[in-house]
Short mmCIF file of C-alpha atoms in Angstrom, two decimals:
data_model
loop_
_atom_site.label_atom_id
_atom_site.label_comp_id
_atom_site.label_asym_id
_atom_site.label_seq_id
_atom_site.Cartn_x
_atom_site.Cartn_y
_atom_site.Cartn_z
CA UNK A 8 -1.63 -0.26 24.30
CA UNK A 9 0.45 -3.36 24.99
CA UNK A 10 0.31 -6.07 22.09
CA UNK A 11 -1.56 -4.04 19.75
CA UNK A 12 -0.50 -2.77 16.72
CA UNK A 13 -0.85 -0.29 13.72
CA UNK A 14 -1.35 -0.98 10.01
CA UNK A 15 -0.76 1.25 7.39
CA UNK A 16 -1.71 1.08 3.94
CA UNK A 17 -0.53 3.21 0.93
CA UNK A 18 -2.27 2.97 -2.49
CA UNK A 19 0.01 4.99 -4.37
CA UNK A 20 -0.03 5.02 -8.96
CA UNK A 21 2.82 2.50 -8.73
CA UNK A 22 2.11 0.07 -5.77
CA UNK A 23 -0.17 -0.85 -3.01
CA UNK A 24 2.37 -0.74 0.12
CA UNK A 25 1.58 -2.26 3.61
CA UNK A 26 3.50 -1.54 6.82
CA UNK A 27 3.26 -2.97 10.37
CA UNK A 28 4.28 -1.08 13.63
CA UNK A 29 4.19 -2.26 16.99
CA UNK A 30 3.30 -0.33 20.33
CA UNK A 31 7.16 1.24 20.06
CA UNK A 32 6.17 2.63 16.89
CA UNK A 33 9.24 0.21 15.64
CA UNK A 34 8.85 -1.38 12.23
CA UNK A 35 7.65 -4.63 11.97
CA UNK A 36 7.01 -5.77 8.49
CA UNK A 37 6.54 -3.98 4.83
CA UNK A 38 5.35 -5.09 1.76
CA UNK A 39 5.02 -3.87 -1.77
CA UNK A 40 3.01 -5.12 -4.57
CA UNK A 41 3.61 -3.14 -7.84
CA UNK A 42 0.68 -2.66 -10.38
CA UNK A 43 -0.04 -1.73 -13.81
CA UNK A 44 -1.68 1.56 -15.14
CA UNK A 45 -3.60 0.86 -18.08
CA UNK A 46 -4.36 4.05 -20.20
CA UNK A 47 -7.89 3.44 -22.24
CA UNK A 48 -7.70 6.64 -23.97
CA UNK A 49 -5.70 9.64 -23.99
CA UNK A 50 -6.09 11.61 -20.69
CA UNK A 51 -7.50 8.34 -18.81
CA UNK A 52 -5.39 5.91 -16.30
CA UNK A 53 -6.73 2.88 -14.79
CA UNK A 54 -5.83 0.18 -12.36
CA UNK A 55 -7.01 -3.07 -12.12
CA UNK A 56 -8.88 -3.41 -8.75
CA UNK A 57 -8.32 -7.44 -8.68
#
């Protein structure tokens, strides 16, 4: 598995959150983009997906 690496991806209500591991399973980088819930009507939450 040398030079590879794994990406995960979180899409949580608050934030879409990305982090990189390498082989080690060490952290390489994170990042966090926070979004806005909308709510249309009572009941309803939306995101914008741009």
């Amino acid at each position: 598995m040398a030079g590879k690496y794994i990406l995960a991806i979180d899409q949580s209500t608050s934030a879409s959150k990305v982090m990189l591991f390498n082989n080690k399973a060490r952290l390489v980088s994170r990042v966090s983009l926070p979004h806005q819930q909308f709510y249309p009507q009572q009941g309803f939450v939306e995101h914008d997906a741009e």
